[in-house]
mmCIF file with all atom_site columns, C-alpha atoms in Angstrom:
data_model
loop_
_atom_site.group_PDB
_atom_site.id
_atom_site.type_symbol
_atom_site.label_atom_id
_atom_site.label_alt_id
_atom_site.label_comp_id
_atom_site.label_asym_id
_atom_site.label_entity_id
_atom_site.label_seq_id
_atom_site.pdbx_PDB_ins_code
_atom_site.Cartn_x
_atom_site.Cartn_y
_atom_site.Cartn_z
_atom_site.occupancy
_atom_site.B_iso_or_equiv
_atom_site.pdbx_formal_charge
_atom_site.auth_seq_id
_atom_site.auth_comp_id
_atom_site.auth_asym_id
_atom_site.auth_atom_id
_atom_site.pdbx_PDB_model_num
ATOM 1   C CA . GLU A 1 1   ? 110.385 39.955 121.292 1.00 0.00 ? 717 GLU A CA 1
ATOM 2   C CA . ASP A 1 2   ? 109.268 42.681 124.896 1.00 0.00 ? 718 ASP A CA 1
ATOM 3   C CA . LYS A 1 3   ? 106.712 41.171 126.162 1.00 0.00 ? 719 LYS A CA 1
ATOM 4   C CA . GLY A 1 4   ? 105.905 43.702 128.164 1.00 0.00 ? 720 GLY A CA 1
ATOM 5   C CA . ALA A 1 5   ? 105.648 45.773 125.557 1.00 0.00 ? 721 ALA A CA 1
ATOM 6   C CA . GLY A 1 6   ? 101.551 44.114 124.152 1.00 0.00 ? 722 GLY A CA 1
ATOM 7   C CA . ASN A 1 7   ? 99.338  40.775 123.053 1.00 0.00 ? 723 ASN A CA 1
ATOM 8   C CA . GLU A 1 8   ? 100.929 38.691 120.330 1.00 0.00 ? 724 GLU A CA 1
ATOM 9   C CA . HIS A 1 9   ? 100.798 40.394 116.790 1.00 0.00 ? 725 HIS A CA 1
ATOM 10  C CA . HIS A 1 10  ? 100.290 38.881 113.372 1.00 0.00 ? 726 HIS A CA 1
ATOM 11  C CA . PHE A 1 11  ? 103.885 37.909 111.614 1.00 0.00 ? 727 PHE A CA 1
ATOM 12  C CA . PHE A 1 12  ? 102.171 39.438 109.030 1.00 0.00 ? 728 PHE A CA 1
ATOM 13  C CA . ASP A 1 13  ? 99.183  42.201 108.471 1.00 0.00 ? 729 ASP A CA 1
ATOM 14  C CA . GLU A 1 14  ? 97.947  44.475 105.537 1.00 0.00 ? 730 GLU A CA 1
ATOM 15  C CA . ALA A 1 15  ? 95.497  46.815 105.575 1.00 0.00 ? 731 ALA A CA 1
ATOM 16  C CA . HIS A 1 16  ? 92.608  47.380 102.724 1.00 0.00 ? 732 HIS A CA 1
ATOM 17  C CA . ALA A 1 17  ? 89.398  49.519 102.411 1.00 0.00 ? 733 ALA A CA 1
ATOM 18  C CA . LEU A 1 18  ? 87.045  50.110 99.854  1.00 0.00 ? 734 LEU A CA 1
ATOM 19  C CA . ILE A 1 19  ? 87.133  54.029 98.798  1.00 0.00 ? 735 ILE A CA 1
ATOM 20  C CA . GLY A 1 20  ? 85.043  54.612 96.818  1.00 0.00 ? 736 GLY A CA 1
ATOM 21  C CA . ASP A 1 21  ? 85.570  55.407 92.825  1.00 0.00 ? 737 ASP A CA 1
ATOM 22  C CA . ILE A 1 22  ? 88.505  56.909 91.534  1.00 0.00 ? 738 ILE A CA 1
ATOM 23  C CA . THR A 1 23  ? 87.694  58.110 87.927  1.00 0.00 ? 739 THR A CA 1
ATOM 24  C CA . VAL A 1 24  ? 90.875  57.124 85.371  1.00 0.00 ? 740 VAL A CA 1
ATOM 25  C CA . VAL A 1 25  ? 93.861  58.987 85.209  1.00 0.00 ? 741 VAL A CA 1
ATOM 26  C CA . ALA A 1 26  ? 93.019  60.578 88.673  1.00 0.00 ? 742 ALA A CA 1
ATOM 27  C CA . PRO A 1 27  ? 96.219  61.398 91.874  1.00 0.00 ? 743 PRO A CA 1
ATOM 28  C CA . VAL A 1 28  ? 96.289  59.088 93.992  1.00 0.00 ? 744 VAL A CA 1
ATOM 29  C CA . ILE A 1 29  ? 97.567  61.030 96.926  1.00 0.00 ? 745 ILE A CA 1
ATOM 30  C CA . LEU A 1 30  ? 99.290  58.955 100.074 1.00 0.00 ? 746 LEU A CA 1
ATOM 31  C CA . ARG A 1 31  ? 100.336 61.070 103.147 1.00 0.00 ? 747 ARG A CA 1
ATOM 32  C CA . LYS A 1 32  ? 101.140 61.794 106.913 1.00 0.00 ? 748 LYS A CA 1
ATOM 33  C CA . GLU A 1 33  ? 98.496  63.572 108.204 1.00 0.00 ? 749 GLU A CA 1
ATOM 34  C CA . PRO A 1 34  ? 99.417  67.001 110.650 1.00 0.00 ? 750 PRO A CA 1
ATOM 35  C CA . ASN A 1 35  ? 97.247  64.824 113.143 1.00 0.00 ? 751 ASN A CA 1
ATOM 36  C CA . ASP A 1 36  ? 99.892  62.157 113.164 1.00 0.00 ? 752 ASP A CA 1
ATOM 37  C CA . THR A 1 37  ? 101.375 61.430 115.711 1.00 0.00 ? 753 THR A CA 1
ATOM 38  C CA . ALA A 1 38  ? 103.702 58.241 114.817 1.00 0.00 ? 754 ALA A CA 1
ATOM 39  C CA . ALA A 1 39  ? 107.292 58.331 114.955 1.00 0.00 ? 755 ALA A CA 1
ATOM 40  C CA . HIS A 1 40  ? 107.470 56.897 110.753 1.00 0.00 ? 756 HIS A CA 1
ATOM 41  C CA . ILE A 1 41  ? 105.453 54.701 108.446 1.00 0.00 ? 757 ILE A CA 1
ATOM 42  C CA . THR A 1 42  ? 107.202 52.858 106.581 1.00 0.00 ? 758 THR A CA 1
ATOM 43  C CA . LEU A 1 43  ? 105.106 52.138 103.170 1.00 0.00 ? 759 LEU A CA 1
ATOM 44  C CA . ASP A 1 44  ? 106.496 48.761 101.962 1.00 0.00 ? 760 ASP A CA 1
ATOM 45  C CA . LEU A 1 45  ? 103.472 47.951 98.868  1.00 0.00 ? 761 LEU A CA 1
ATOM 46  C CA . VAL A 1 46  ? 99.787  49.333 97.206  1.00 0.00 ? 762 VAL A CA 1
ATOM 47  C CA . GLU A 1 47  ? 96.999  47.506 95.694  1.00 0.00 ? 763 GLU A CA 1
ATOM 48  C CA . MET A 1 48  ? 94.425  48.701 93.772  1.00 0.00 ? 764 MET A CA 1
ATOM 49  C CA . GLU A 1 49  ? 91.820  46.883 92.548  1.00 0.00 ? 765 GLU A CA 1
ATOM 50  C CA . GLN A 1 50  ? 88.231  47.642 90.515  1.00 0.00 ? 766 GLN A CA 1
ATOM 51  C CA . VAL A 1 51  ? 86.229  46.330 93.536  1.00 0.00 ? 767 VAL A CA 1
ATOM 52  C CA . GLY A 1 52  ? 82.331  45.229 91.340  1.00 0.00 ? 768 GLY A CA 1
ATOM 53  C CA . ALA A 1 53  ? 78.645  45.864 93.041  1.00 0.00 ? 769 ALA A CA 1
ATOM 54  C CA . GLU A 1 54  ? 77.763  43.930 95.319  1.00 0.00 ? 770 GLU A CA 1
ATOM 55  C CA . ILE A 1 55  ? 75.719  40.646 94.828  1.00 0.00 ? 771 ILE A CA 1
ATOM 56  C CA . PRO A 1 56  ? 72.216  40.737 96.973  1.00 0.00 ? 772 PRO A CA 1
ATOM 57  C CA . ALA A 1 57  ? 70.571  38.416 98.160  1.00 0.00 ? 773 ALA A CA 1
ATOM 58  C CA . PRO A 1 58  ? 70.010  34.754 96.044  1.00 0.00 ? 774 PRO A CA 1
ATOM 59  C CA . ALA A 1 59  ? 65.929  34.404 96.250  1.00 0.00 ? 775 ALA A CA 1
ATOM 60  C CA . GLY A 1 60  ? 64.561  32.009 98.483  1.00 0.00 ? 776 GLY A CA 1
ATOM 61  C CA . SER A 1 61  ? 67.479  32.279 101.032 1.00 0.00 ? 777 SER A CA 1
ATOM 62  C CA . LEU A 1 62  ? 67.680  32.436 104.220 1.00 0.00 ? 778 LEU A CA 1
ATOM 63  C CA . ASN A 1 63  ? 69.900  35.800 105.918 1.00 0.00 ? 779 ASN A CA 1
ATOM 64  C CA . VAL A 1 64  ? 72.430  35.432 108.789 1.00 0.00 ? 780 VAL A CA 1
ATOM 65  C CA . THR A 1 65  ? 70.312  38.066 110.234 1.00 0.00 ? 781 THR A CA 1
ATOM 66  C CA . GLU A 1 66  ? 67.344  36.444 110.518 1.00 0.00 ? 782 GLU A CA 1
ATOM 67  C CA . CYS A 1 67  ? 68.977  34.408 113.196 1.00 0.00 ? 783 CYS A CA 1
ATOM 68  C CA . GLY A 1 68  ? 70.894  36.730 115.503 1.00 0.00 ? 784 GLY A CA 1
ATOM 69  C CA . ALA A 1 69  ? 74.250  38.162 113.903 1.00 0.00 ? 785 ALA A CA 1
ATOM 70  C CA . VAL A 1 70  ? 74.800  41.807 114.079 1.00 0.00 ? 786 VAL A CA 1
ATOM 71  C CA . PRO A 1 71  ? 77.436  42.958 111.401 1.00 0.00 ? 787 PRO A CA 1
ATOM 72  C CA . ASP A 1 72  ? 80.004  45.370 112.948 1.00 0.00 ? 788 ASP A CA 1
ATOM 73  C CA . ASP A 1 73  ? 79.316  45.269 116.177 1.00 0.00 ? 789 ASP A CA 1
ATOM 74  C CA . ASP A 1 74  ? 82.198  43.732 117.417 1.00 0.00 ? 790 ASP A CA 1
ATOM 75  C CA . LYS A 1 75  ? 80.515  41.192 119.186 1.00 0.00 ? 791 LYS A CA 1
ATOM 76  C CA . ASP A 1 76  ? 80.426  36.715 119.396 1.00 0.00 ? 792 ASP A CA 1
ATOM 77  C CA . ASP A 1 77  ? 77.949  35.913 116.410 1.00 0.00 ? 793 ASP A CA 1
ATOM 78  C CA . SER A 1 78  ? 78.849  32.823 116.785 1.00 0.00 ? 794 SER A CA 1
ATOM 79  C CA . ASP A 1 79  ? 76.136  31.282 117.689 1.00 0.00 ? 795 ASP A CA 1
ATOM 80  C CA . ALA A 1 80  ? 73.708  32.681 115.736 1.00 0.00 ? 796 ALA A CA 1
ATOM 81  C CA . LEU A 1 81  ? 76.028  31.964 112.482 1.00 0.00 ? 797 LEU A CA 1
ATOM 82  C CA . GLN A 1 82  ? 75.357  27.763 113.258 1.00 0.00 ? 798 GLN A CA 1
ATOM 83  C CA . LYS A 1 83  ? 71.983  28.695 114.233 1.00 0.00 ? 799 LYS A CA 1
ATOM 84  C CA . CYS A 1 84  ? 71.814  29.876 110.345 1.00 0.00 ? 800 CYS A CA 1
ATOM 85  C CA . ILE A 1 85  ? 73.990  27.412 108.701 1.00 0.00 ? 801 ILE A CA 1
ATOM 86  C CA . ASP A 1 86  ? 71.847  25.082 110.946 1.00 0.00 ? 802 ASP A CA 1
ATOM 87  C CA . GLN A 1 87  ? 68.709  25.965 109.214 1.00 0.00 ? 803 GLN A CA 1
ATOM 88  C CA . ALA A 1 88  ? 69.922  26.214 106.174 1.00 0.00 ? 804 ALA A CA 1
ATOM 89  C CA . GLN A 1 89  ? 70.804  22.989 106.013 1.00 0.00 ? 805 GLN A CA 1
ATOM 90  C CA . ALA A 1 90  ? 67.146  22.246 106.784 1.00 0.00 ? 806 ALA A CA 1
ATOM 91  C CA . PHE A 1 91  ? 65.118  23.171 105.178 1.00 0.00 ? 807 PHE A CA 1
ATOM 92  C CA . ALA A 1 92  ? 67.816  22.548 102.040 1.00 0.00 ? 808 ALA A CA 1
ATOM 93  C CA . LYS A 1 93  ? 67.946  26.520 101.197 1.00 0.00 ? 809 LYS A CA 1
ATOM 94  C CA . VAL A 1 94  ? 71.110  29.301 100.485 1.00 0.00 ? 810 VAL A CA 1
ATOM 95  C CA . LEU A 1 95  ? 72.021  30.780 103.270 1.00 0.00 ? 811 LEU A CA 1
ATOM 96  C CA . TYR A 1 96  ? 73.718  34.119 102.663 1.00 0.00 ? 812 TYR A CA 1
ATOM 97  C CA . ILE A 1 97  ? 75.696  36.288 104.709 1.00 0.00 ? 813 ILE A CA 1
ATOM 98  C CA . PRO A 1 98  ? 75.327  40.209 103.585 1.00 0.00 ? 814 PRO A CA 1
ATOM 99  C CA . LYS A 1 99  ? 77.511  43.118 104.256 1.00 0.00 ? 815 LYS A CA 1
ATOM 100 C CA . GLY A 1 100 ? 79.456  43.299 106.984 1.00 0.00 ? 816 GLY A CA 1
ATOM 101 C CA . ARG A 1 101 ? 81.565  42.403 109.206 1.00 0.00 ? 817 ARG A CA 1
ATOM 102 C CA . PHE A 1 102 ? 80.622  38.830 111.514 1.00 0.00 ? 818 PHE A CA 1
ATOM 103 C CA . GLN A 1 103 ? 82.289  38.083 114.919 1.00 0.00 ? 819 GLN A CA 1
ATOM 104 C CA . SER A 1 104 ? 83.065  33.591 114.978 1.00 0.00 ? 820 SER A CA 1
ATOM 105 C CA . TYR A 1 105 ? 85.088  33.745 118.349 1.00 0.00 ? 821 TYR A CA 1
ATOM 106 C CA . SER A 1 106 ? 84.143  31.411 120.678 1.00 0.00 ? 822 SER A CA 1
ATOM 107 C CA . LYS A 1 107 ? 83.558  27.825 118.071 1.00 0.00 ? 823 LYS A CA 1
ATOM 108 C CA . THR A 1 108 ? 84.205  26.543 114.499 1.00 0.00 ? 824 THR A CA 1
ATOM 109 C CA . LEU A 1 109 ? 81.824  26.558 111.856 1.00 0.00 ? 825 LEU A CA 1
ATOM 110 C CA . SER A 1 110 ? 80.297  23.613 110.146 1.00 0.00 ? 826 SER A CA 1
ATOM 111 C CA . ALA A 1 111 ? 78.503  22.762 107.430 1.00 0.00 ? 827 ALA A CA 1
ATOM 112 C CA . LYS A 1 112 ? 76.873  20.420 105.702 1.00 0.00 ? 828 LYS A CA 1
ATOM 113 C CA . GLY A 1 113 ? 75.600  19.899 102.444 1.00 0.00 ? 829 GLY A CA 1
ATOM 114 C CA . ILE A 1 114 ? 74.955  23.590 102.089 1.00 0.00 ? 830 ILE A CA 1
ATOM 115 C CA . LYS A 1 115 ? 75.467  26.200 99.874  1.00 0.00 ? 831 LYS A CA 1
ATOM 116 C CA . ILE A 1 116 ? 76.965  29.329 101.605 1.00 0.00 ? 832 ILE A CA 1
ATOM 117 C CA . GLN A 1 117 ? 76.931  33.138 99.473  1.00 0.00 ? 833 GLN A CA 1
ATOM 118 C CA . GLY A 1 118 ? 78.206  36.476 100.740 1.00 0.00 ? 834 GLY A CA 1
ATOM 119 C CA . ALA A 1 119 ? 77.575  39.992 98.956  1.00 0.00 ? 835 ALA A CA 1
ATOM 120 C CA . GLY A 1 120 ? 81.526  39.475 97.609  1.00 0.00 ? 836 GLY A CA 1
ATOM 121 C CA . MET A 1 121 ? 84.798  39.132 99.325  1.00 0.00 ? 837 MET A CA 1
ATOM 122 C CA . TRP A 1 122 ? 85.507  43.333 99.741  1.00 0.00 ? 838 TRP A CA 1
ATOM 123 C CA . TYR A 1 123 ? 82.274  43.411 100.957 1.00 0.00 ? 839 TYR A CA 1
ATOM 124 C CA . SER A 1 124 ? 80.451  40.401 103.508 1.00 0.00 ? 840 SER A CA 1
ATOM 125 C CA . ALA A 1 125 ? 83.632  38.770 106.050 1.00 0.00 ? 841 ALA A CA 1
ATOM 126 C CA . ILE A 1 126 ? 83.680  36.495 108.934 1.00 0.00 ? 842 ILE A CA 1
ATOM 127 C CA . LEU A 1 127 ? 86.681  37.429 111.485 1.00 0.00 ? 843 LEU A CA 1
ATOM 128 C CA . GLY A 1 128 ? 87.812  35.646 114.508 1.00 0.00 ? 844 GLY A CA 1
ATOM 129 C CA . PHE A 1 129 ? 90.145  33.161 115.839 1.00 0.00 ? 845 PHE A CA 1
ATOM 130 C CA . ASN A 1 130 ? 87.023  30.102 114.729 1.00 0.00 ? 846 ASN A CA 1
ATOM 131 C CA . ALA A 1 131 ? 86.833  31.999 111.643 1.00 0.00 ? 847 ALA A CA 1
ATOM 132 C CA . GLN A 1 132 ? 86.837  28.065 110.051 1.00 0.00 ? 848 GLN A CA 1
ATOM 133 C CA . ILE A 1 133 ? 85.299  26.376 108.379 1.00 0.00 ? 849 ILE A CA 1
ATOM 134 C CA . ASN A 1 134 ? 84.156  22.576 108.887 1.00 0.00 ? 850 ASN A CA 1
ATOM 135 C CA . CYS A 1 135 ? 82.621  20.205 106.563 1.00 0.00 ? 851 CYS A CA 1
ATOM 136 C CA . TRP A 1 136 ? 81.720  17.726 107.820 1.00 0.00 ? 852 TRP A CA 1
ATOM 137 C CA . GLY A 1 137 ? 79.483  14.362 106.399 1.00 0.00 ? 853 GLY A CA 1
ATOM 138 C CA . THR A 1 138 ? 79.253  13.574 102.447 1.00 0.00 ? 854 THR A CA 1
ATOM 139 C CA . GLY A 1 139 ? 80.723  17.087 102.174 1.00 0.00 ? 855 GLY A CA 1
ATOM 140 C CA . GLY A 1 140 ? 78.745  19.133 98.900  1.00 0.00 ? 856 GLY A CA 1
ATOM 141 C CA . CYS A 1 141 ? 80.003  22.208 101.024 1.00 0.00 ? 857 CYS A CA 1
ATOM 142 C CA . LYS A 1 142 ? 79.487  25.461 98.283  1.00 0.00 ? 858 LYS A CA 1
ATOM 143 C CA . PHE A 1 143 ? 81.003  28.689 99.272  1.00 0.00 ? 859 PHE A CA 1
ATOM 144 C CA . TYR A 1 144 ? 81.265  31.429 96.840  1.00 0.00 ? 860 TYR A CA 1
ATOM 145 C CA . ASP A 1 145 ? 82.240  35.465 97.466  1.00 0.00 ? 861 ASP A CA 1
ATOM 146 C CA . PHE A 1 146 ? 83.096  35.761 101.312 1.00 0.00 ? 862 PHE A CA 1
ATOM 147 C CA . ALA A 1 147 ? 86.129  36.140 103.204 1.00 0.00 ? 863 ALA A CA 1
ATOM 148 C CA . LEU A 1 148 ? 87.328  34.487 106.522 1.00 0.00 ? 864 LEU A CA 1
ATOM 149 C CA . PHE A 1 149 ? 89.911  36.204 108.600 1.00 0.00 ? 865 PHE A CA 1
ATOM 150 C CA . GLY A 1 150 ? 91.575  34.242 111.122 1.00 0.00 ? 866 GLY A CA 1
ATOM 151 C CA . ASP A 1 151 ? 93.712  35.772 114.290 1.00 0.00 ? 867 ASP A CA 1
ATOM 152 C CA . THR A 1 152 ? 96.333  32.900 114.486 1.00 0.00 ? 868 THR A CA 1
ATOM 153 C CA . VAL A 1 153 ? 99.454  34.324 116.005 1.00 0.00 ? 869 VAL A CA 1
ATOM 154 C CA . ALA A 1 154 ? 101.870 31.867 115.671 1.00 0.00 ? 870 ALA A CA 1
ATOM 155 C CA . ARG A 1 155 ? 101.364 27.703 114.133 1.00 0.00 ? 871 ARG A CA 1
ATOM 156 C CA . ASP A 1 156 ? 100.962 25.040 115.598 1.00 0.00 ? 872 ASP A CA 1
ATOM 157 C CA . ASP A 1 157 ? 100.637 21.455 114.198 1.00 0.00 ? 873 ASP A CA 1
ATOM 158 C CA . GLY A 1 158 ? 98.309  20.800 116.838 1.00 0.00 ? 874 GLY A CA 1
ATOM 159 C CA . SER A 1 159 ? 95.636  22.886 116.208 1.00 0.00 ? 875 SER A CA 1
ATOM 160 C CA . PRO A 1 160 ? 93.432  22.865 112.812 1.00 0.00 ? 876 PRO A CA 1
ATOM 161 C CA . GLU A 1 161 ? 93.429  26.272 112.530 1.00 0.00 ? 877 GLU A CA 1
ATOM 162 C CA . THR A 1 162 ? 92.716  26.134 108.869 1.00 0.00 ? 878 THR A CA 1
ATOM 163 C CA . ALA A 1 163 ? 89.887  28.433 107.114 1.00 0.00 ? 879 ALA A CA 1
ATOM 164 C CA . PHE A 1 164 ? 88.253  25.087 105.271 1.00 0.00 ? 880 PHE A CA 1
ATOM 165 C CA . ARG A 1 165 ? 89.002  21.235 106.194 1.00 0.00 ? 881 ARG A CA 1
ATOM 166 C CA . GLY A 1 166 ? 86.316  18.053 106.482 1.00 0.00 ? 882 GLY A CA 1
ATOM 167 C CA . ASN A 1 167 ? 85.355  16.092 103.566 1.00 0.00 ? 883 ASN A CA 1
ATOM 168 C CA . LEU A 1 168 ? 85.017  18.722 101.461 1.00 0.00 ? 884 LEU A CA 1
ATOM 169 C CA . SER A 1 169 ? 83.686  15.898 98.083  1.00 0.00 ? 885 SER A CA 1
ATOM 170 C CA . ASN A 1 170 ? 81.820  17.528 95.603  1.00 0.00 ? 886 ASN A CA 1
ATOM 171 C CA . SER A 1 171 ? 82.666  20.630 96.863  1.00 0.00 ? 887 SER A CA 1
ATOM 172 C CA . THR A 1 172 ? 83.450  24.278 95.678  1.00 0.00 ? 888 THR A CA 1
ATOM 173 C CA . ILE A 1 173 ? 85.473  27.438 96.872  1.00 0.00 ? 889 ILE A CA 1
ATOM 174 C CA . GLN A 1 174 ? 85.134  30.653 94.684  1.00 0.00 ? 890 GLN A CA 1
ATOM 175 C CA . ASN A 1 175 ? 86.057  33.957 94.995  1.00 0.00 ? 891 ASN A CA 1
ATOM 176 C CA . ILE A 1 176 ? 86.820  33.180 98.656  1.00 0.00 ? 892 ILE A CA 1
ATOM 177 C CA . TRP A 1 177 ? 90.037  35.728 100.814 1.00 0.00 ? 893 TRP A CA 1
ATOM 178 C CA . ILE A 1 178 ? 91.233  33.660 103.779 1.00 0.00 ? 894 ILE A CA 1
ATOM 179 C CA . GLU A 1 179 ? 93.861  36.058 106.109 1.00 0.00 ? 895 GLU A CA 1
ATOM 180 C CA . HIS A 1 180 ? 95.487  34.714 108.985 1.00 0.00 ? 896 HIS A CA 1
ATOM 181 C CA . LEU A 1 181 ? 94.904  31.243 109.833 1.00 0.00 ? 897 LEU A CA 1
ATOM 182 C CA . LYS A 1 182 ? 97.317  28.278 109.736 1.00 0.00 ? 898 LYS A CA 1
ATOM 183 C CA . VAL A 1 183 ? 96.400  27.169 106.209 1.00 0.00 ? 899 VAL A CA 1
ATOM 184 C CA . GLY A 1 184 ? 93.739  27.806 103.899 1.00 0.00 ? 900 GLY A CA 1
ATOM 185 C CA . ILE A 1 185 ? 91.799  24.595 102.153 1.00 0.00 ? 901 ILE A CA 1
ATOM 186 C CA . TRP A 1 186 ? 93.122  21.059 103.943 1.00 0.00 ? 902 TRP A CA 1
ATOM 187 C CA . PRO A 1 187 ? 90.783  18.682 102.996 1.00 0.00 ? 903 PRO A CA 1
ATOM 188 C CA . ASP A 1 188 ? 90.457  15.050 104.547 1.00 0.00 ? 904 ASP A CA 1
ATOM 189 C CA . LYS A 1 189 ? 91.683  11.814 103.279 1.00 0.00 ? 905 LYS A CA 1
ATOM 190 C CA . GLY A 1 190 ? 89.941  10.863 99.597  1.00 0.00 ? 906 GLY A CA 1
ATOM 191 C CA . THR A 1 191 ? 88.240  14.281 98.898  1.00 0.00 ? 907 THR A CA 1
ATOM 192 C CA . GLY A 1 192 ? 87.366  14.621 95.776  1.00 0.00 ? 908 GLY A CA 1
ATOM 193 C CA . PRO A 1 193 ? 86.182  16.399 93.731  1.00 0.00 ? 909 PRO A CA 1
ATOM 194 C CA . LEU A 1 194 ? 86.536  19.572 94.878  1.00 0.00 ? 910 LEU A CA 1
ATOM 195 C CA . ALA A 1 195 ? 86.253  23.202 92.900  1.00 0.00 ? 911 ALA A CA 1
ATOM 196 C CA . ILE A 1 196 ? 89.050  25.742 94.835  1.00 0.00 ? 912 ILE A CA 1
ATOM 197 C CA . SER A 1 197 ? 88.380  29.056 91.839  1.00 0.00 ? 913 SER A CA 1
ATOM 198 C CA . SER A 1 198 ? 89.523  32.733 92.649  1.00 0.00 ? 914 SER A CA 1
ATOM 199 C CA . VAL A 1 199 ? 90.739  33.014 95.709  1.00 0.00 ? 915 VAL A CA 1
ATOM 200 C CA . ARG A 1 200 ? 92.496  35.050 97.708  1.00 0.00 ? 916 ARG A CA 1
ATOM 201 C CA . ILE A 1 201 ? 95.036  33.436 100.704 1.00 0.00 ? 917 ILE A CA 1
ATOM 202 C CA . ARG A 1 202 ? 97.895  35.614 102.026 1.00 0.00 ? 918 ARG A CA 1
ATOM 203 C CA . ASN A 1 203 ? 99.336  36.343 104.889 1.00 0.00 ? 919 ASN A CA 1
ATOM 204 C CA . LEU A 1 204 ? 99.497  32.623 106.892 1.00 0.00 ? 920 LEU A CA 1
ATOM 205 C CA . MET A 1 205 ? 101.821 30.779 108.853 1.00 0.00 ? 921 MET A CA 1
ATOM 206 C CA . ALA A 1 206 ? 101.583 27.658 106.514 1.00 0.00 ? 922 ALA A CA 1
ATOM 207 C CA . ASP A 1 207 ? 100.029 26.639 103.357 1.00 0.00 ? 923 ASP A CA 1
ATOM 208 C CA . GLY A 1 208 ? 98.338  28.336 101.179 1.00 0.00 ? 924 GLY A CA 1
ATOM 209 C CA . VAL A 1 209 ? 96.691  24.593 100.164 1.00 0.00 ? 925 VAL A CA 1
ATOM 210 C CA . ASN A 1 210 ? 97.184  20.896 100.622 1.00 0.00 ? 926 ASN A CA 1
ATOM 211 C CA . PHE A 1 211 ? 95.755  18.293 98.597  1.00 0.00 ? 927 PHE A CA 1
ATOM 212 C CA . TYR A 1 212 ? 96.077  16.274 101.702 1.00 0.00 ? 928 TYR A CA 1
ATOM 213 C CA . ASN A 1 213 ? 96.889  11.957 100.817 1.00 0.00 ? 929 ASN A CA 1
ATOM 214 C CA . GLY A 1 214 ? 94.657  11.199 98.347  1.00 0.00 ? 930 GLY A CA 1
ATOM 215 C CA . THR A 1 215 ? 92.495  13.718 97.249  1.00 0.00 ? 931 THR A CA 1
ATOM 216 C CA . HIS A 1 216 ? 91.367  13.709 93.785  1.00 0.00 ? 932 HIS A CA 1
ATOM 217 C CA . ASP A 1 217 ? 89.861  14.286 91.465  1.00 0.00 ? 933 ASP A CA 1
ATOM 218 C CA . SER A 1 218 ? 90.677  17.838 92.473  1.00 0.00 ? 934 SER A CA 1
ATOM 219 C CA . PHE A 1 219 ? 91.937  21.331 91.385  1.00 0.00 ? 935 PHE A CA 1
ATOM 220 C CA . VAL A 1 220 ? 93.051  24.867 92.344  1.00 0.00 ? 936 VAL A CA 1
#
């Protein structure tokens, strides 16, 4: 509430990290290190899970790094990601997102009739305010095994801020992690069929999934 204290922040927030292998029955200790100067630390919840290995690139796929997207450099990859989406569509190739964090600051990504495959929701991520994909045209978008982490800090119903939207007819969304957007999945009017499975949608300002106005033959 104190505007002098800094920029807006996410109303809900979590940290997530891969911490390596832990043997069965090994103790896990959470502690404040001596060099940590925080006045206090509040720990609400810790969840742990077993994460599988990275999923390799499908044979003949197009890697987003081939279009200039650079993982983990904190620079905008929007143009490079869109370039690769367009090329994969034109040559009917699978688009592969390798391990790493790719930024989408400047534009919402646009896809049509394409399969986008990640290395796993714990490994491949698109981040930023425009970590959003609009499936346009006749639909037929297939999304597997990656994360979309947005940067929504307030609910504005005049702004889409949706992870997956558009004509999601004949589409599949599977093993996807979505956080910090307004809405997770919002198909256009009359969409169907649409299959959504094994998704993790957390910390949004509004709907996780909205089967909008005439969505049919679809399931979560």
